[in-house]
Tab-separated table of C-alpha atoms and ligand atoms in Angstrom:
chain	number	residue	atom	x	y	z
A	25	MET	CA	-0.032	-0.007	-0.069
A	26	ALA	CA	1.379	3.459	-0.955
A	27	HIS	CA	1.984	5.913	1.829
A	28	LEU	CA	0.098	9.134	1.438
A	29	THR	CA	1.525	12.299	3.122
A	30	LEU	CA	-0.349	15.481	3.246
A	31	GLY	CA	1.983	18.551	3.294
A	32	ILE	CA	0.904	21.958	4.672
A	33	GLU	CA	2.920	25.036	4.121
A	34	THR	CA	2.051	28.549	5.285
A	35	SER	CA	5.384	30.136	6.409
A	36	CYS	CA	5.160	33.294	4.418
A	37	ASP	CA	2.780	34.443	1.826
A	38	GLU	CA	1.761	31.237	-0.048
A	39	THR	CA	-0.954	29.014	1.394
A	40	ALA	CA	-0.070	25.516	0.027
A	41	ALA	CA	-1.174	21.949	0.422
A	42	ALA	CA	0.079	18.744	-1.426
A	43	VAL	CA	-0.465	15.058	-1.365
A	44	LEU	CA	2.611	12.858	-1.903
A	45	GLU	CA	2.796	9.259	-2.561
A	46	ASP	CA	5.736	7.270	-1.072
A	47	GLY	CA	7.573	10.478	-0.398
A	48	ARG	CA	8.301	11.016	-4.107
A	49	ARG	CA	5.349	11.047	-6.382
A	50	ILE	CA	3.376	14.288	-6.217
A	51	ARG	CA	-0.358	13.385	-6.517
A	52	SER	CA	-1.426	16.956	-6.054
A	53	SER	CA	0.192	20.341	-5.241
A	54	VAL	CA	-1.981	23.430	-4.729
A	55	ILE	CA	-0.436	26.957	-4.082
A	56	ALA	CA	-2.685	29.954	-3.361
A	57	SER	CA	-0.374	32.854	-3.888
A	58	GLN	CA	-0.906	36.062	-2.130
A	59	ASP	CA	1.365	38.123	-4.579
A	60	THR	CA	-1.550	40.521	-5.659
A	61	LEU	CA	-2.534	41.117	-2.008
A	62	HIS	CA	0.973	42.308	-1.095
A	63	ALA	CA	2.118	43.882	-4.292
A	64	PRO	CA	0.819	47.382	-3.539
A	65	PHE	CA	3.070	47.500	-0.499
A	66	GLY	CA	6.190	46.158	-2.177
A	67	GLY	CA	6.681	43.413	0.307
A	68	VAL	CA	4.684	40.908	2.517
A	69	VAL	CA	2.521	42.548	5.160
A	70	PRO	CA	2.465	39.904	7.917
A	71	GLU	CA	-0.963	40.678	9.321
A	72	LEU	CA	-2.701	40.519	5.920
A	73	ALA	CA	-0.752	37.307	5.178
A	74	SER	CA	-1.973	35.446	8.197
A	75	ARG	CA	-5.582	36.695	7.748
A	76	ARG	CA	-5.495	35.385	4.158
A	77	HIS	CA	-4.066	32.058	5.241
A	78	VAL	CA	-7.007	31.655	7.645
A	79	GLU	CA	-9.511	32.233	4.834
A	80	VAL	CA	-8.023	29.771	2.360
A	81	ILE	CA	-6.355	26.979	4.207
A	82	TRP	CA	-9.306	24.755	4.292
A	83	PRO	CA	-10.240	25.211	0.663
A	84	VAL	CA	-6.617	24.733	-0.396
A	85	VAL	CA	-6.322	21.490	1.626
A	86	GLN	CA	-9.630	20.304	0.212
A	87	GLU	CA	-8.447	21.009	-3.283
A	88	ALA	CA	-5.233	19.071	-2.732
A	89	LEU	CA	-7.121	16.099	-1.488
A	90	ALA	CA	-9.724	16.216	-4.269
A	91	ARG	CA	-7.016	16.597	-7.028
A	92	ALA	CA	-5.201	13.595	-5.649
A	93	GLY	CA	-8.387	11.666	-5.394
A	94	VAL	CA	-7.698	11.041	-1.598
A	95	THR	CA	-9.922	11.250	1.363
A	96	LEU	CA	-8.739	12.356	4.887
A	97	ALA	CA	-9.336	8.750	6.106
A	98	GLU	CA	-6.705	7.486	3.545
A	99	LEU	CA	-3.957	9.804	4.796
A	100	ASP	CA	-1.034	8.058	6.470
A	101	GLY	CA	0.592	11.281	7.849
A	102	ILE	CA	0.545	14.986	8.004
A	103	ALA	CA	3.738	17.103	7.547
A	104	ALA	CA	3.180	20.837	8.360
A	105	THR	CA	5.737	23.578	8.422
A	106	ALA	CA	6.733	24.545	12.006
A	107	GLY	CA	9.333	27.235	11.157
A	108	PRO	CA	11.165	29.397	10.305
A	109	GLY	CA	8.945	32.209	8.919
A	110	LEU	CA	6.339	34.727	9.859
A	111	ILE	CA	4.925	33.699	13.226
A	112	GLY	CA	1.320	34.571	12.344
A	113	SER	CA	1.429	32.827	9.028
A	114	LEU	CA	3.214	29.648	10.509
A	115	LEU	CA	0.595	29.343	13.215
A	116	VAL	CA	-2.268	29.019	10.767
A	117	GLY	CA	-0.823	26.012	8.806
A	118	LEU	CA	0.572	24.323	11.888
A	119	CYS	CA	-2.557	24.705	13.971
A	120	PHE	CA	-4.628	23.469	11.104
A	121	GLY	CA	-2.316	20.496	10.703
A	122	LYS	CA	-2.481	19.727	14.381
A	123	ALA	CA	-6.314	20.077	14.443
A	124	LEU	CA	-6.601	17.634	11.433
A	125	ALA	CA	-4.203	15.253	13.041
A	126	PHE	CA	-6.106	15.259	16.316
A	127	ALA	CA	-9.597	15.052	14.817
A	128	ARG	CA	-8.783	12.244	12.566
A	129	ASN	CA	-6.061	10.386	14.499
A	130	ILE	CA	-3.496	11.064	11.710
A	131	PRO	CA	0.295	10.950	12.661
A	132	LEU	CA	1.866	14.421	12.441
A	133	VAL	CA	5.296	15.818	12.046
A	134	GLY	CA	6.371	19.373	12.142
A	135	VAL	CA	8.878	20.224	9.417
A	136	ASN	CA	11.699	22.821	9.156
A	137	HIS	CA	10.878	25.008	6.070
A	138	LEU	CA	14.604	25.037	5.150
A	139	GLU	CA	14.804	21.221	5.152
A	140	GLY	CA	11.728	21.288	3.002
A	141	HIS	CA	13.515	23.479	0.418
A	142	LEU	CA	16.390	20.975	0.283
A	143	TYR	CA	14.052	18.050	-0.194
A	144	ALA	CA	12.378	19.728	-3.120
A	145	ALA	CA	15.437	18.606	-5.140
A	146	THR	CA	14.703	14.996	-4.313
A	147	LEU	CA	11.214	15.311	-5.968
A	148	ASP	CA	12.732	16.224	-9.349
A	149	HIS	CA	15.894	14.158	-9.175
A	150	GLU	CA	15.406	10.573	-8.419
A	151	GLY	CA	19.126	9.900	-8.698
A	152	LEU	CA	19.986	12.478	-6.075
A	153	SER	CA	21.553	10.942	-2.942
A	154	PHE	CA	23.063	12.219	0.243
A	155	PRO	CA	25.583	13.596	0.932
A	156	PHE	CA	25.289	16.851	-1.031
A	157	THR	CA	25.966	20.536	-0.743
A	158	GLY	CA	22.672	22.609	-0.750
A	159	LEU	CA	22.228	26.226	-1.239
A	160	VAL	CA	18.815	27.545	-0.153
A	161	ALA	CA	18.533	31.100	-1.662
A	162	SER	CA	15.055	32.675	-0.915
A	163	GLY	CA	13.304	35.732	0.262
A	164	GLY	CA	14.268	35.064	3.752
A	165	HIS	CA	17.410	32.949	3.625
A	166	THR	CA	20.547	32.450	1.808
A	167	ASN	CA	22.021	29.393	3.643
A	168	LEU	CA	24.635	26.967	2.376
A	169	TYR	CA	24.400	23.443	3.885
A	170	LEU	CA	26.339	20.193	3.969
A	171	ALA	CA	23.471	17.645	3.877
A	172	THR	CA	25.190	14.556	5.158
A	173	ALA	CA	22.167	12.302	5.501
A	174	PRO	CA	18.371	12.684	5.975
A	175	GLY	CA	17.968	14.877	8.925
A	176	VAL	CA	21.727	15.611	9.405
A	177	TYR	CA	22.868	19.019	8.163
A	178	ARG	CA	25.670	21.433	8.715
A	179	LEU	CA	25.375	25.117	8.063
A	180	LEU	CA	28.471	26.017	6.135
A	181	GLY	CA	27.640	29.613	5.572
A	182	ARG	CA	24.813	32.188	5.396
A	183	THR	CA	24.145	35.726	4.587
A	184	ARG	CA	25.431	38.199	7.104
A	185	ASP	CA	22.667	40.804	6.212
A	186	ASP	CA	20.122	40.630	3.391
A	187	ALA	CA	18.942	37.340	1.744
A	188	ALA	CA	19.544	37.160	-2.019
A	189	GLY	CA	15.776	37.218	-2.690
A	190	GLU	CA	15.392	40.176	-0.382
A	191	ALA	CA	18.016	42.016	-2.349
A	192	PHE	CA	16.157	41.361	-5.554
A	193	ASP	CA	12.838	42.429	-3.855
A	194	LYS	CA	14.368	45.626	-2.537
A	195	VAL	CA	16.091	46.636	-5.757
A	196	ALA	CA	12.814	45.990	-7.639
A	197	LYS	CA	11.028	48.207	-5.167
A	198	LEU	CA	13.675	50.957	-5.540
A	199	LEU	CA	13.182	50.888	-9.332
A	200	SER	CA	9.368	50.694	-8.912
A	201	LEU	CA	9.242	47.440	-10.796
A	202	GLY	CA	6.674	45.720	-8.608
A	203	TYR	CA	6.582	42.655	-6.245
A	204	PRO	CA	7.985	39.994	-5.922
A	205	GLY	CA	11.082	41.516	-7.424
A	206	GLY	CA	13.147	38.384	-8.569
A	207	PRO	CA	11.125	37.515	-11.741
A	208	LEU	CA	10.611	41.180	-12.657
A	209	ILE	CA	14.360	42.017	-12.416
A	210	GLU	CA	15.189	38.806	-14.320
A	211	GLU	CA	12.747	39.951	-17.170
A	212	TRP	CA	14.309	43.494	-17.280
A	213	ALA	CA	17.793	42.157	-17.086
A	214	ARG	CA	17.185	40.121	-20.341
A	215	LYS	CA	16.975	43.496	-22.236
A	216	GLY	CA	20.008	44.932	-20.481
A	217	ASP	CA	23.820	44.687	-20.742
A	218	PRO	CA	25.281	42.921	-17.567
A	219	ASN	CA	28.554	44.816	-18.201
A	220	ALA	CA	27.197	48.247	-18.626
A	221	VAL	CA	27.006	49.024	-14.928
A	222	ARG	CA	29.475	47.012	-12.735
A	223	PHE	CA	28.349	46.635	-9.160
A	224	PRO	CA	30.616	45.473	-6.291
A	225	ARG	CA	30.797	41.669	-5.304
A	226	SER	CA	31.180	40.782	-1.733
A	227	VAL	CA	33.256	37.616	-1.669
A	228	PRO	CA	33.965	35.973	1.673
A	229	PRO	CA	37.535	35.473	2.918
A	230	ARG	CA	39.137	32.034	2.323
A	231	GLY	CA	37.583	29.300	4.393
A	232	SER	CA	34.263	31.185	4.877
A	233	TYR	CA	31.143	30.573	2.852
A	234	ASP	CA	29.196	33.516	4.238
A	235	PHE	CA	27.283	35.893	1.887
A	236	SER	CA	26.632	39.664	2.069
A	237	PHE	CA	24.160	41.564	-0.184
A	238	SER	CA	23.525	44.838	1.599
A	239	GLY	CA	26.710	46.550	0.186
A	240	LEU	CA	25.435	45.605	-3.284
A	241	LYS	CA	21.961	47.067	-2.569
A	242	THR	CA	23.497	50.277	-1.286
A	243	ALA	CA	25.648	50.497	-4.305
A	244	VAL	CA	22.527	50.260	-6.624
A	245	VAL	CA	20.785	52.838	-4.474
A	246	ASN	CA	23.735	55.186	-4.715
A	247	TYR	CA	24.034	54.705	-8.473
A	248	VAL	CA	20.337	55.362	-9.027
A	249	LYS	CA	20.678	58.531	-6.800
A	250	GLY	CA	23.578	59.611	-8.805
A	251	VAL	CA	21.981	59.251	-12.203
A	252	GLY	CA	18.735	60.566	-10.894
A	253	GLY	CA	20.568	63.483	-9.240
A	254	ALA	CA	17.708	63.993	-6.843
A	255	VAL	CA	16.193	62.667	-3.655
A	256	LEU	CA	14.870	59.217	-4.364
A	257	GLN	CA	11.129	59.313	-4.934
A	258	PRO	CA	10.565	56.011	-6.675
A	259	SER	CA	6.936	56.637	-7.567
A	260	ALA	CA	7.652	59.928	-9.166
A	261	PHE	CA	10.971	58.879	-10.334
A	262	SER	CA	11.508	57.634	-13.903
A	263	LEU	CA	14.667	56.383	-15.418
A	264	GLN	CA	15.163	55.646	-19.138
A	265	PRO	CA	13.974	52.007	-19.630
A	266	ASP	CA	17.424	51.089	-21.308
A	267	LEU	CA	19.174	52.275	-18.061
A	268	VAL	CA	16.674	50.354	-15.937
A	269	ALA	CA	17.368	47.245	-17.926
A	270	ASP	CA	21.237	47.732	-17.551
A	271	ILE	CA	20.903	48.290	-13.783
A	272	CYS	CA	18.886	45.114	-13.434
A	273	ALA	CA	21.356	43.109	-15.613
A	274	GLY	CA	24.360	44.496	-13.605
A	275	PHE	CA	22.699	43.829	-10.317
A	276	GLN	CA	21.537	40.286	-11.203
A	277	GLU	CA	24.994	39.513	-12.559
A	278	ALA	CA	26.620	40.609	-9.310
A	279	VAL	CA	24.260	38.348	-7.140
A	280	VAL	CA	24.695	35.503	-9.498
A	281	ASP	CA	28.397	35.731	-9.441
A	282	VAL	CA	28.587	35.663	-5.727
A	283	LEU	CA	26.145	32.750	-5.369
A	284	VAL	CA	28.031	30.753	-7.980
A	285	ARG	CA	31.426	31.444	-6.592
A	286	VAL	CA	30.731	30.613	-2.956
A	287	SER	CA	28.433	27.605	-3.437
A	288	LEU	CA	30.806	26.021	-5.998
A	289	ALA	CA	33.720	26.495	-3.665
A	290	ALA	CA	31.819	24.692	-0.970
A	291	ALA	CA	30.789	21.833	-3.373
A	292	LYS	CA	34.352	21.452	-4.499
A	293	ALA	CA	35.593	21.149	-0.886
A	294	SER	CA	33.122	18.360	-0.133
A	295	ALA	CA	33.738	14.730	-1.115
A	296	SER	CA	30.376	14.308	-2.989
A	297	ARG	CA	30.753	17.200	-5.457
A	298	ARG	CA	26.948	17.325	-5.737
A	299	LEU	CA	25.462	20.798	-5.443
A	300	VAL	CA	21.696	21.446	-4.845
A	301	LEU	CA	20.141	24.768	-5.707
A	302	VAL	CA	16.682	25.526	-4.107
A	303	GLY	CA	14.558	28.399	-2.873
A	304	GLY	CA	12.846	31.046	-4.885
A	305	VAL	CA	16.069	32.573	-6.285
A	306	ALA	CA	16.978	29.172	-7.765
A	307	CYS	CA	14.194	30.055	-10.371
A	308	ASN	CA	16.573	32.584	-11.921
A	309	GLY	CA	17.436	31.485	-15.411
A	310	ARG	CA	20.876	33.415	-15.378
A	311	LEU	CA	21.868	31.713	-12.064
A	312	ARG	CA	20.972	28.312	-13.534
A	313	SER	CA	22.886	28.888	-16.776
A	314	LYS	CA	26.019	30.376	-15.053
A	315	LEU	CA	26.091	27.544	-12.491
A	316	THR	CA	25.569	24.850	-14.939
A	317	GLU	CA	28.526	26.167	-17.033
A	318	ARG	CA	30.906	26.802	-14.173
A	319	ALA	CA	30.058	23.555	-12.490
A	320	ALA	CA	30.746	21.556	-15.604
A	321	GLU	CA	34.167	23.234	-15.675
A	322	GLU	CA	34.798	22.292	-12.026
A	323	GLY	CA	33.466	18.744	-12.206
A	324	VAL	CA	30.478	19.395	-9.964
A	325	GLN	CA	27.073	17.899	-10.565
A	326	VAL	CA	24.273	20.404	-10.126
A	327	TYR	CA	20.695	19.690	-9.336
A	328	TYR	CA	17.862	22.189	-9.281
A	329	PRO	CA	14.161	21.399	-9.240
A	330	LYS	CA	11.684	22.908	-11.671
A	331	PRO	CA	10.678	26.459	-10.659
A	332	SER	CA	7.457	25.478	-9.107
A	333	LEU	CA	9.293	23.332	-6.585
A	334	CYS	CA	11.913	26.018	-5.864
A	335	THR	CA	9.419	28.563	-4.536
A	336	ASP	CA	7.401	27.862	-1.577
A	337	ASN	CA	5.117	24.758	-1.930
A	338	ALA	CA	3.723	21.995	0.245
A	339	ALA	CA	5.052	18.976	-1.847
A	340	MET	CA	8.656	19.749	-0.494
A	341	ILE	CA	7.183	19.852	3.055
A	342	ALA	CA	5.589	16.456	2.673
A	343	ALA	CA	8.820	15.121	1.040
A	344	ALA	CA	10.906	16.142	4.169
A	345	GLY	CA	8.246	14.831	6.484
A	346	TYR	CA	7.883	11.583	4.896
A	347	PRO	CA	11.070	9.837	6.096
A	348	ARG	CA	10.401	11.078	9.582
A	349	LEU	CA	6.759	9.647	9.495
A	350	LEU	CA	8.207	6.437	8.169
A	351	ARG	CA	10.655	6.193	11.035
A	352	GLY	CA	7.952	6.541	13.449
A	353	GLU	CA	8.683	10.120	14.506
A	354	ARG	CA	5.694	12.003	15.847
A	355	SER	CA	5.199	15.582	16.883
A	356	LEU	CA	3.130	16.286	19.981
A	357	LEU	CA	0.118	18.519	19.728
A	358	SER	CA	2.043	20.887	22.033
A	359	LEU	CA	4.423	21.601	19.153
A	360	ASN	CA	4.656	25.340	18.698
A	361	ALA	CA	5.645	27.346	15.613
A	362	ASP	CA	9.099	28.905	15.813
A	363	ALA	CA	9.738	31.999	13.637
A	364	ASN	CA	13.384	31.593	14.087
A	365	LEU	CA	13.754	27.830	13.775
A	366	THR	CA	17.305	26.988	12.573
A	367	LEU	CA	18.423	23.969	10.552
A	368	GLY	CA	21.731	22.046	11.240
A	369	LEU	CA	24.729	22.459	13.306
A	370	THR	CA	27.004	25.405	12.750
B	29	KG4	O1	11.460	30.362	-1.558
B	29	KG4	P1	10.536	31.509	-1.698
B	29	KG4	O2	9.250	31.222	-2.584
B	29	KG4	O3	10.018	32.112	-0.429
B	29	KG4	C1	10.781	32.243	0.768
B	29	KG4	O4	10.979	31.134	1.526
B	29	KG4	O5	11.360	33.239	0.996
B	29	KG4	O6	11.433	32.743	-2.287
B	29	KG4	C2	10.912	33.898	-2.603
B	29	KG4	C3	12.054	34.846	-3.166
B	29	KG4	C4	11.526	36.200	-3.454
B	29	KG4	O7	12.436	37.056	-2.766
B	29	KG4	C5	11.577	36.356	-4.937
B	29	KG4	O8	11.897	37.701	-5.364
B	29	KG4	C6	12.723	35.457	-5.248
B	29	KG4	O9	12.519	34.327	-4.426
B	29	KG4	N1	12.605	34.976	-6.584
B	29	KG4	C7	13.632	35.216	-7.583
B	29	KG4	C8	13.030	34.642	-8.900
B	29	KG4	N2	11.878	34.086	-8.573
B	29	KG4	C9	11.647	34.264	-7.210
B	29	KG4	N3	14.776	35.846	-7.503
B	29	KG4	C10	15.499	35.923	-8.670
B	29	KG4	N4	15.049	35.527	-9.862
B	29	KG4	C11	13.971	34.861	-9.985
B	29	KG4	N5	13.572	34.464	-11.228
B	30	ZN	ZN1	10.922	29.331	1.366
């Protein structure tokens, strides 16, 4: 009999549920995005996010069950994100998972969102095995891990300030491009010249795998101020489209350059020479092509899941929860959401 796991994810601004068969086969994956709700604010408004999660969590779970052709009674386990993320958002999905588990007597495990991101790669790459080096580059994190075995992680490096996705979002806001910034900057960058404006790269000292993106963001702000020659008023401020495209291309190239350099250095130093790239920023086409090219030169095998598995989804949460459920691990109903939950030893 197949094992059916229901995944629930509400750590930020996506309400997601998925049904996974035997930890690998996605029977359904439903994602209710809140992008249009937060777009006018240029970023996620936590209070609005949690309210929307409350409204849509049950319909989203029902839709996931219906698409999978599965009833609650047939579920073998529930995996719900317990952290890290926005506390109000996390609480909705986790409490919902706990209530379902209690009401229907279904085993429950709380899942670390970051472990979920790493597991997304296993859904698209059957041949991927531990150990591997994994870069989680999202709106909230830029963390580099050594994933030794399921559940065993070492944090090799992380951002000291802004996350890579956060930098994309902030620069997009500065240029009045919209939200979320990553895909919009990528689109603009395609029309620009990555060498027209060269922004600084922050490369960590030898032996460190930490990242830093705030200096780059400030450099973009200063550049825009310089060419604008005025106090920055993004809404009233309009740059020539060609220049916007060049700024986007130059900025994207700088972020990509650093992510590729640091993650490849870590992968090369590991025995496995396998590198997993996940999180929303892993959708970026320029990052994928540059990493593929450089990794081939360095003899590193790169794995990235399709874009819909890179951004927040519940299939990855079910995938990370599945081996735990199988091992008999259970979370108590007293499990609380933790906005600052960490993953792995440092
Ligand atoms: O993993 P994710 O969906 O949510 C978090 O856990 O944060 O990542 C969202 C982030 C946002 O900052 C978004 O701008 C960025 O991923 N992102 C991208 C692209 N698509 C999404 N960044 C660069 N290029 C993209 N194509
Ligand atoms: Zn995420």
